[in-house]
Amino acid sequence: MKRLDFDILVLGAGGAGLFAALHAHKADPALKIAIAVKGLLGKSGCTRMVQGGYNVALAPGDSAVRHFMDTVEGGKWLNDQDLAWLLVHEAQTRIRELENELGCFFDRNADGTVHQKAFAGQTFDRTVHKGDLTGIEIVNRLAEQVWTRGIFRLEEHRALAFVKTPDGSALSGVLMLDIRAGEFLFVRAKAVLLATGGGPTMYKYHTPSGDKACDGMAMALRAGLALRDMEMVQFHPTGLLAGPDTRMTGTVLEEGLRGAGGWLTDRDGKRFMAEYDPKGERATRDVVSRAIADAIAKGRGTDLGGVHLEMAHLGPDNVRKQFKGMVERCADCGFDLAGGRVQVVPTAHYMMGGVPFAPDCTTALPGLFAAGEDTGGVHGANRLGGNGVANSTVFGGLAGASMAKFARGAQLRAADEAAIDAAVAAALAPFAIPPGDLDAIRETLYDTMWNDVGIVRDAAGLARGAAALDELERALDRTGVADGQRAFNLAWHDWLNLKNLVAVSKIVCAAAQMRTDSRGAHFRADFPATDDLATSRYTLARLADGAPQVSSEPVLFTRVRPGQTLLPAEAAE
Ligand SMILES: Cc1cc2nc3c(=O)[nH]c(=O)nc-3n(C[C@H](O)[C@H](O)[C@H](O)COP(=O)(O)OP(=O)(O)OC[C@H]3O[C@@H](n4cnc5c(N)ncnc54)[C@H](O)[C@@H]3O)c2cc1C
């Protein structure tokens, strides 16, 4: 097997991975840095798909503290407050870096200041954007900078497993699969960053990029790490409904549409959000998603099974100008967003949960760092729209500097060779089983997660979901892949994706069973109330003998307690 050694290995080339590589290089250009990515650098992951924009307190009247309070209120007090504090303050630095050092152009007001738009759940218009396709601007500029710096690239390389040292005390490296060649390689590094971006692609309707399959989270679980807040899966209220036979179904129509005054209407064209929340269409994502699900359940759904998003009352020309990307996306599918009505449905968008990490991005496994959507704690029970890309870029940058410091004082560590062999055998397992119907397994996974572990949950549904997931795991172990050409064998990757998605789905389901109150993205029809916020606990789930084991820990209110605010009285209004 091919073997490579680096000082730093970054897994993933989204906002977190690209920033980490750049900041590690900036901290010490002599370091040997590699960035490994399942797709192509600059073309994969969700940061490129960011539409709405980037939350940061810049305008007079706004402040990082106000942003912090919105983040903690939105997270229903489950957040790790020190991480959230770091997010809102470092975002102010990172946005200047994006503009002034990396060359991003964000939209501006007539007076030259950066334009910031409204996003749901925020008390100030603070979302910086480039039209409604912000992520392309950010990732293009980041990728250019990575290309110019001699950072080693392992593109179309899939991380398969973390391999520890023989005594299990630290990380040695990562077993990878070269997708193009279909061959394994082992990469050792003094510091490894987990930045593969989570991605709830186990749900019937979902928004993340097709390369994401919770790989990093599954790898972390198998390495013995716990994941926090895994019951917290965010559903974006407005996924496009374009029919069953197109990958466009489920893709997101951005929040700014509702922020700008868009309406949600039922099959009869009647607005319904005021029946659920006084903020109407501008309520937070969880509230709007549940309201839509309820309206559909009450027979108010459209022919495709969703509701309508309407913008025409804001003036079609204005909508075309303000939301060019969204209007074109809908037009590609034959719908007129600017002047007509478009059918939408809630769609799984983001996982608030993930690997617990410290402000310097270290994890419980020495040598492993984490940043971005693979991590848990920053957002608590709900992520504010616009805080996702801020999270990945802020903590990616911090991780880069932190890994550089760590790598300078560390040695490469020997690997547990038996663990490498075991991980290779696990990846080759589907070739030893008769080939079967992976599509059927995927469809069952989609339906199970959507129906039983979805927007509205209860004990009976979760128990049904847990049993179905166990069965899916067994079905996958009986369903193989033809062992012909291993190079670019997409069926093999489908199997590996499903293996990880089922493993992480089981954790989501188990954490949802453990949380017997409703808050943020997690709603239990059998426990609709939220427990006392002052005694909030967060879930920690791990694998014990291959089965999910969930415990809980008290939230430490290190900056502010529920019911209090850090804002002066006049600013809090
Ligand atoms: C459609 C859409 C719109 C969004 N809009 C917004 C928005 O307006 N504002 C906002 O704040 N957030 C938004 N988000 C969320 C935001 O994109 C994410 O929060 C954030 O960008 C995640 O960054 P990341 O670096 O953690 O992961 P990603 O950007 O997803 O990058 C993950 C990387 O890991 C790679 N990878 C995956 N598995 C492996 C593996 N096994 N081995 C190697 N590499 C691997 C992928 O190829 C990819 O390069 C949106 C998300 C979507 C899907």
XYZ file of C-alpha atoms and ligand atoms in Angstrom:
626
model
C 0.000 0.000 0.000
C 1.193 3.500 -0.818
C 2.208 5.495 2.254
C 2.624 9.237 2.641
C 3.758 11.397 5.571
C 2.797 15.014 6.243
C 2.992 17.443 9.119
C -0.681 18.307 8.667
C -3.443 16.438 6.889
C -6.733 18.258 6.297
C -9.775 16.109 5.476
C -12.296 18.091 3.432
C -12.073 21.164 1.233
C -15.048 23.243 2.314
C -14.819 26.507 4.213
C -13.303 24.743 7.222
C -10.722 22.661 5.361
C -9.573 25.385 2.964
C -9.218 27.977 5.711
C -7.366 25.497 7.901
C -4.844 24.748 5.160
C -4.316 28.465 4.502
C -3.893 29.397 8.156
C -1.571 26.483 8.864
C 0.552 27.567 5.904
C 0.471 31.181 7.069
C 1.584 30.154 10.566
C 4.528 28.193 9.183
C 5.148 28.013 5.413
C 7.762 25.293 5.982
C 5.141 22.788 7.140
C 4.276 19.943 4.807
C 0.501 20.236 4.458
C -1.903 18.029 2.509
C -5.580 18.545 1.843
C -7.548 15.419 1.003
C -10.989 15.671 -0.502
C -13.561 13.178 -1.654
C -14.526 15.406 -4.562
C -12.567 18.097 -6.389
C -10.975 20.961 -4.537
C -13.142 24.041 -5.020
C -16.041 22.057 -6.456
C -17.271 19.885 -3.604
C -18.999 20.233 -0.270
C -21.672 22.611 0.973
C -19.704 25.803 1.454
C -19.770 26.225 -2.294
C -23.564 25.842 -2.143
C -24.050 28.657 0.391
C -26.721 30.901 -0.972
C -27.990 33.374 1.612
C -24.766 34.465 3.213
C -22.559 34.990 6.215
C -23.629 36.316 9.623
C -21.397 38.910 11.162
C -22.062 42.008 13.246
C -20.633 44.900 11.237
C -23.236 47.656 11.025
C -23.640 50.484 13.534
C -26.238 49.438 16.100
C -25.335 45.772 15.800
C -22.701 44.083 17.955
C -20.971 40.756 18.424
C -22.761 40.479 21.764
C -26.140 40.887 20.067
C -25.092 38.247 17.525
C -24.058 36.013 20.440
C -27.406 36.456 22.200
C -29.289 35.645 18.988
C -27.132 32.540 18.533
C -27.734 31.287 22.073
C -31.450 32.143 22.056
C -31.749 30.443 18.654
C -29.812 27.437 20.000
C -32.311 27.173 22.892
C -29.498 27.444 25.409
C -27.803 24.185 24.458
C -24.817 25.908 22.872
C -21.290 25.688 24.177
C -21.232 29.395 24.971
C -17.471 29.807 24.736
C -17.530 28.438 21.187
C -20.490 30.644 20.243
C -18.675 33.661 21.715
C -15.609 32.877 19.650
C -17.770 32.437 16.545
C -19.368 35.872 16.683
C -16.149 37.736 17.495
C -13.845 35.905 15.091
C -16.425 36.264 12.306
C -15.664 39.989 12.355
C -12.004 39.240 11.629
C -12.709 36.487 9.125
C -15.043 38.570 6.959
C -12.361 41.279 6.604
C -9.853 38.588 5.730
C -12.229 37.220 3.099
C -12.669 40.663 1.557
C -9.332 42.334 2.060
C -6.833 39.466 1.897
C -8.571 36.829 -0.185
C -10.416 39.117 -2.588
C -14.093 38.215 -2.106
C -16.534 40.819 -3.395
C -19.670 41.019 -1.294
C -22.688 43.155 -2.206
C -22.518 46.787 -1.082
C -24.872 49.603 -0.229
C -24.840 52.828 -2.242
C -22.594 54.419 0.413
C -19.983 51.669 -0.009
C -20.706 49.817 3.208
C -21.261 46.065 3.042
C -24.918 45.190 2.456
C -26.404 42.950 5.137
C -29.748 41.286 4.737
C -32.393 39.872 7.041
C -32.294 36.223 8.006
C -34.846 34.506 10.223
C -34.347 34.353 13.971
C -32.054 37.364 14.127
C -32.701 40.719 15.755
C -30.542 42.606 13.251
C -29.987 42.422 9.482
C -26.447 41.014 9.547
C -26.128 38.528 6.703
C -23.325 39.493 4.313
C -23.788 38.070 0.832
C -22.846 38.017 -2.808
C -26.252 38.067 -4.452
C -27.836 34.767 -3.527
C -24.842 32.582 -4.443
C -22.388 33.617 -1.750
C -20.576 30.307 -1.375
C -19.237 30.244 -4.922
C -17.491 33.550 -4.307
C -15.992 32.358 -1.025
C -14.830 28.934 -2.205
C -13.428 30.179 -5.521
C -11.236 32.724 -3.739
C -10.147 30.224 -1.066
C -9.338 27.538 -3.634
C -7.234 29.949 -5.703
C -5.178 30.789 -2.645
C -4.677 27.126 -1.727
C -3.578 26.362 -5.299
C -0.909 29.079 -5.188
C 0.686 27.912 -1.955
C 2.116 24.533 -2.828
C -0.269 22.710 -0.533
C -0.304 19.037 -1.524
C -3.660 17.944 -2.900
C -5.220 14.515 -2.693
C -8.344 15.079 -4.772
C -10.956 12.369 -5.199
C -9.470 10.667 -2.176
C -11.888 9.338 0.371
C -10.992 9.176 4.060
C -12.042 5.765 5.363
C -10.792 5.338 8.915
C -8.754 6.957 11.638
C -5.831 4.754 12.620
C -4.385 5.172 16.078
C -0.982 4.363 17.512
C -0.439 0.759 18.694
C -1.268 1.719 22.303
C -4.379 3.591 21.165
C -3.364 6.783 22.932
C -3.184 9.094 19.901
C -3.958 9.347 16.210
C -1.317 8.109 13.807
C -2.975 8.758 10.453
C -5.851 8.107 8.104
C -6.586 5.197 5.809
C -7.666 6.668 2.484
C -9.062 5.323 -0.749
C -7.863 6.833 -4.005
C -11.194 6.938 -5.825
C -9.603 7.309 -9.281
C -7.324 4.292 -8.898
C -9.487 2.265 -6.511
C -6.420 1.757 -4.321
C -5.796 2.249 -0.623
C -3.162 4.520 0.839
C -2.174 5.282 4.394
C -1.402 8.882 5.263
C 0.380 9.666 8.495
C 0.346 13.164 9.908
C 1.321 14.882 13.130
C -2.009 16.715 13.102
C -5.182 15.741 11.224
C -8.223 17.981 10.746
C -11.680 16.472 10.523
C -13.599 18.832 8.226
C -15.731 16.545 6.073
C -18.849 18.577 6.773
C -21.422 16.153 8.238
C -24.461 16.335 5.961
C -27.878 14.778 6.692
C -28.182 13.012 3.349
C -30.002 10.088 4.977
C -33.334 11.923 4.673
C -35.740 11.639 1.739
C -35.516 15.367 1.086
C -32.095 16.858 1.741
C -29.991 19.807 0.619
C -26.289 18.924 1.080
C -23.928 18.055 -1.722
C -23.976 14.469 -2.969
C -20.403 13.822 -1.801
C -21.411 14.126 1.839
C -22.416 11.001 3.743
C -21.504 11.748 7.370
C -18.189 9.990 6.685
C -16.219 11.971 9.250
C -18.799 11.475 11.982
C -18.873 7.732 11.326
C -15.072 7.608 11.395
C -15.045 9.490 14.698
C -17.579 7.072 16.197
C -15.543 4.051 15.103
C -12.458 5.654 16.643
C -14.285 5.704 19.986
C -15.203 9.396 20.034
C -18.554 10.645 21.269
C -20.812 12.961 19.250
C -22.928 15.647 20.946
C -26.406 16.983 20.125
C -26.970 14.423 17.380
C -30.755 14.594 17.714
C -30.539 18.155 16.419
C -31.046 17.911 12.659
C -32.108 21.125 11.008
C -34.797 21.074 8.369
C -34.801 24.025 6.028
C -38.428 24.962 5.444
C -38.203 25.609 1.737
C -36.731 22.787 -0.301
C -37.792 22.868 -3.925
C -40.412 20.294 -4.889
C -39.814 19.509 -8.519
C -41.175 15.967 -8.633
C -39.663 12.570 -7.761
C -37.379 12.096 -10.759
C -34.977 14.979 -10.378
C -32.092 15.634 -7.997
C -33.341 19.234 -7.850
C -36.079 18.119 -5.464
C -34.996 18.948 -1.935
C -32.476 21.592 -2.960
C -32.904 24.714 -0.952
C -34.610 27.977 -1.830
C -32.846 30.369 0.435
C -34.082 31.926 3.641
C -33.623 35.474 2.353
C -36.761 34.915 0.263
C -38.835 34.740 3.433
C -36.654 37.408 5.041
C -37.491 39.756 2.154
C -41.224 39.213 2.662
C -41.999 35.983 0.783
C -45.232 34.221 1.670
C -45.994 30.597 2.371
C -49.463 29.590 1.212
C -51.478 26.389 1.242
C -53.125 24.595 -1.691
C -55.865 27.264 -1.724
C -53.380 30.126 -1.764
C -54.081 31.025 1.883
C -51.199 32.200 4.095
C -50.952 30.065 7.217
C -47.784 30.956 9.150
C -49.550 33.489 11.398
C -51.582 30.561 12.766
C -48.341 29.117 14.137
C -46.089 32.032 15.079
C -46.511 35.809 15.357
C -43.292 36.247 13.344
C -45.064 34.547 10.434
C -42.766 33.493 7.596
C -39.812 35.064 9.421
C -39.994 32.642 12.348
C -36.991 30.351 12.862
C -36.461 27.346 10.594
C -37.683 24.783 13.105
C -40.958 26.619 13.669
C -41.614 27.144 9.965
C -40.695 23.539 9.095
C -43.071 22.166 11.722
C -45.834 24.529 10.626
C -45.483 23.361 7.022
C -45.450 19.709 8.117
C -48.589 20.329 10.173
C -50.372 22.156 7.341
C -49.566 19.265 5.003
C -50.728 16.715 7.595
C -54.021 18.630 7.885
C -54.709 18.199 4.184
C -53.660 21.684 3.132
C -50.769 20.408 0.980
C -50.269 20.898 -2.754
C -50.447 18.213 -5.443
C -46.756 17.345 -5.010
C -47.154 17.197 -1.236
C -45.786 20.575 -0.145
C -46.914 24.183 0.173
C -46.349 27.247 -2.020
C -43.655 29.872 -1.767
C -44.869 33.137 -3.290
C -42.824 36.219 -4.093
C -44.858 37.951 -6.832
C -46.397 40.520 -4.454
C -42.872 41.974 -3.969
C -42.672 42.831 -7.660
C -41.357 40.260 -10.138
C -38.602 42.555 -11.453
C -37.401 43.261 -7.952
C -37.389 39.534 -7.115
C -35.499 38.718 -10.322
C -32.864 41.307 -9.426
C -32.539 40.411 -5.750
C -32.691 36.631 -6.118
C -31.243 35.948 -9.536
C -29.813 32.540 -8.629
C -33.016 31.303 -7.029
C -35.169 32.567 -9.906
C -32.900 30.821 -12.422
C -32.849 27.594 -10.398
C -36.650 27.518 -10.379
C -36.813 28.454 -14.079
C -34.506 25.510 -14.870
C -37.204 23.274 -13.380
C -40.012 25.072 -15.215
C -41.234 27.270 -12.333
C -41.651 31.037 -12.125
C -40.458 32.154 -8.698
C -40.593 35.877 -9.496
C -44.121 36.028 -10.826
C -45.820 32.780 -9.899
C -45.846 30.171 -7.139
C -43.306 27.457 -6.447
C -43.976 24.301 -4.445
C -41.692 23.707 -1.470
C -41.289 21.166 1.326
C -39.033 21.103 4.415
C -35.711 19.466 3.611
C -32.929 18.104 5.851
C -30.229 20.723 5.752
C -27.720 20.719 8.542
C -26.598 18.743 11.573
C -26.039 20.860 14.647
C -24.448 17.860 16.336
C -20.980 16.448 15.842
C -17.605 15.951 17.441
C -17.140 17.927 20.676
C -14.152 20.235 20.363
C -12.298 22.893 22.304
C -11.842 26.535 21.251
C -8.418 25.590 19.820
C -10.170 22.864 17.769
C -8.545 19.961 19.608
C -10.677 16.865 20.264
C -10.528 14.058 22.817
C -8.140 12.141 20.520
C -4.626 13.646 20.593
C -3.541 14.571 17.069
C -7.117 14.956 15.816
C -8.585 18.430 15.369
C -12.092 19.257 14.138
C -13.892 22.213 12.592
C -17.023 23.062 10.627
C -20.177 21.022 10.213
C -18.522 17.860 11.576
C -18.480 19.452 15.026
C -21.108 19.957 17.713
C -21.659 22.630 20.322
C -21.504 25.949 18.488
C -25.153 26.110 17.447
C -26.888 24.181 20.237
C -30.381 23.040 19.281
C -30.729 25.179 16.181
C -28.389 26.932 13.785
C -29.234 30.421 12.658
C -29.168 30.753 8.885
C -25.863 32.469 8.064
C -24.029 30.997 11.060
C -22.986 27.865 9.150
C -20.395 29.349 6.853
C -19.272 31.670 9.640
C -18.736 28.552 11.767
C -16.725 26.665 9.167
C -14.503 29.594 8.187
C -13.941 30.848 11.737
C -13.039 27.487 13.229
C -11.239 26.280 10.113
C -8.894 29.250 10.443
C -8.411 28.705 14.160
C -7.749 24.993 13.574
C -5.077 25.784 10.975
C -3.103 27.976 13.370
C -3.596 25.538 16.209
C -2.464 22.517 14.158
C 0.627 24.391 12.974
C 1.588 25.047 16.588
C 0.933 21.425 17.540
C 2.796 19.984 14.546
C 5.911 22.056 15.234
C 6.320 20.339 18.589
C 5.247 16.828 17.555
C 6.704 13.761 15.859
C 5.036 11.439 13.369
C 3.582 8.520 15.297
C 3.733 4.821 14.350
C 0.462 3.209 13.305
C -1.333 0.172 14.634
C -0.782 -2.011 11.561
C -3.512 -4.464 12.599
C -5.972 -1.556 12.677
C -4.983 -0.609 9.107
C -5.591 -4.207 7.988
C -8.960 -4.289 9.757
C -10.039 -1.016 8.145
C -9.007 -2.271 4.692
C -10.957 -5.474 5.271
C -14.035 -3.495 6.359
C -13.888 -1.383 3.200
C -13.503 -4.460 0.993
C -16.357 -6.323 2.714
C -19.004 -5.646 0.024
C -16.884 -7.456 -2.592
C -17.177 -10.664 -0.577
C -20.982 -10.619 -0.583
C -23.308 -11.288 -3.533
C -24.238 -8.014 -5.263
C -27.704 -6.677 -4.468
C -30.060 -3.739 -4.660
C -28.435 -0.783 -2.895
C -31.093 1.589 -4.228
C -33.763 -0.245 -2.264
C -31.701 0.119 0.910
C -31.221 3.826 0.267
C -34.930 4.391 -0.373
C -35.837 2.563 2.846
C -33.278 4.630 4.749
C -34.752 7.844 3.289
C -38.291 6.866 4.250
C -37.343 5.604 7.703
C -35.523 8.776 8.631
C -38.158 11.020 7.068
C -41.175 9.313 8.616
C -39.854 8.142 11.975
C -36.829 10.314 12.862
C -37.908 13.460 11.039
C -39.482 16.820 11.797
C -42.042 15.554 14.332
C -40.982 12.594 16.481
C -42.519 10.401 19.178
C -41.542 7.304 21.145
C -43.403 4.849 18.914
C -41.961 6.306 15.701
C -38.434 6.402 17.099
C -38.674 2.792 18.263
C -39.909 1.826 14.801
C -37.057 3.841 13.278
C -34.434 2.204 15.506
C -35.661 -1.284 14.568
C -35.739 -0.405 10.867
C -32.194 0.989 11.030
C -30.937 -2.203 12.695
C -32.542 -4.168 9.897
C -31.019 -1.867 7.280
C -27.590 -2.439 8.791
C -28.100 -6.200 8.490
C -29.465 -5.795 4.952
C -26.378 -3.813 3.956
C -24.147 -6.535 5.345
C -25.954 -9.011 3.064
C -25.847 -6.763 -0.003
C -22.586 -6.627 -1.880
C -21.050 -4.945 -4.890
C -19.654 -6.636 -8.008
C -15.861 -6.849 -7.752
C -14.855 -5.780 -11.221
C -13.226 -2.458 -11.877
C -12.350 -0.802 -8.557
C -11.297 2.512 -10.096
C -14.216 4.957 -9.885
C -16.472 2.121 -8.746
C -19.446 4.263 -7.749
C -21.468 1.290 -6.499
C -18.673 0.598 -4.020
C -18.793 4.224 -2.856
C -22.552 4.024 -2.595
C -22.134 1.056 -0.268
C -19.518 2.879 1.821
C -21.762 5.957 1.961
C -24.729 3.898 3.094
C -22.640 2.159 5.737
C -21.755 5.526 7.255
C -25.226 7.008 6.847
C -26.879 4.066 8.587
C -24.317 4.175 11.426
C -24.891 7.894 12.005
C -28.673 7.586 11.551
C -28.712 5.087 14.412
C -26.950 7.653 16.577
C -29.412 10.403 15.570
C -32.305 8.107 16.421
C -30.842 7.038 19.764
C -30.132 10.635 20.797
C -33.695 11.587 19.798
C -35.029 8.778 21.980
C -32.957 10.047 24.891
C -34.191 13.658 24.661
C -37.644 13.675 26.177
C -38.359 17.343 25.674
C -38.824 19.514 22.618
C -36.434 22.273 21.774
C -35.005 23.833 18.662
C -34.867 21.391 15.802
C -35.936 18.431 17.946
C -39.703 18.151 18.393
C -41.343 15.293 20.295
C -45.116 15.151 19.825
C -45.247 13.118 23.052
C -43.125 15.683 24.934
C -44.057 18.983 23.283
C -42.856 21.189 26.151
C -39.312 22.402 26.678
C -37.758 21.405 30.002
C -36.451 24.032 32.401
C -33.746 25.840 30.447
C -31.720 26.465 33.603
C -31.054 22.729 33.969
C -30.404 22.079 30.273
C -28.383 19.016 29.363
C -26.856 18.041 26.054
C -26.649 14.506 24.708
C -23.424 12.605 24.092
C -23.675 9.493 21.932
C -21.028 6.914 21.194
C -20.750 3.346 19.966
C -20.424 0.628 22.611
C -19.876 -2.806 21.048
C -21.333 -1.441 17.833
C -24.568 -0.180 19.442
C -25.436 3.458 20.231
C -25.014 4.456 23.847
C -26.313 7.882 24.863
C -25.661 9.878 28.018
C -26.164 13.532 28.867
C -24.112 16.303 30.402
C -25.200 19.605 31.968
C -24.792 22.692 29.795
C -22.352 25.094 31.407
C -23.674 28.641 31.080
C -20.232 30.186 31.019
C -21.315 33.636 29.771
C -25.021 34.116 30.378
C -27.825 32.190 32.036
C -31.279 31.523 30.551
C -33.570 34.475 31.136
C -30.644 36.893 31.264
C -29.080 38.971 28.529
C -25.662 40.511 28.032
C -27.196 43.427 26.128
C -27.830 46.744 27.829
C -31.587 47.200 28.527
C -32.219 49.669 25.680
C -30.379 47.500 23.112
C -32.209 44.323 24.135
C -35.586 45.645 22.952
C -27.756 24.459 -0.275
C -27.086 24.974 0.960
C -27.152 26.313 1.249
C -26.547 26.809 2.377
N -26.619 28.147 2.634
C -26.012 28.642 3.727
C -26.038 30.041 3.987
O -26.602 30.822 3.248
N -25.376 30.485 5.077
C -24.722 29.646 5.929
O -24.156 30.106 6.902
N -24.678 28.313 5.707
C -25.308 27.804 4.638
N -25.261 26.458 4.397
C -24.506 25.606 5.331
C -23.028 25.697 5.015
O -22.815 25.360 3.691
C -22.230 24.770 5.902
O -22.552 25.039 7.206
C -20.723 24.959 5.808
O -20.353 25.520 4.608
C -20.022 23.656 6.017
O -18.636 23.821 5.787
P -17.631 22.623 6.025
O -16.305 23.105 5.600
O -17.791 22.102 7.392
O -18.154 21.474 5.050
P -18.320 21.447 3.454
O -18.223 22.781 2.855
O -19.531 20.667 3.174
O -17.057 20.625 2.971
C -16.910 19.257 3.264
C -15.755 18.720 2.451
O -15.427 17.423 2.917
C -15.262 16.563 1.804
N -15.504 15.186 2.259
C -16.660 14.603 2.646
N -16.438 13.335 3.004
C -15.111 13.106 2.834
C -14.266 11.977 3.001
N -14.728 10.803 3.427
N -12.953 12.119 2.710
C -12.437 13.289 2.238
N -13.202 14.376 2.052
C -14.510 14.289 2.358
C -16.251 17.075 0.783
O -15.942 16.632 -0.513
C -16.047 18.576 0.961
O -14.926 19.005 0.237
C -25.870 25.940 3.258
C -25.813 24.573 2.969
C -26.417 24.094 1.831
C -26.359 22.642 1.557
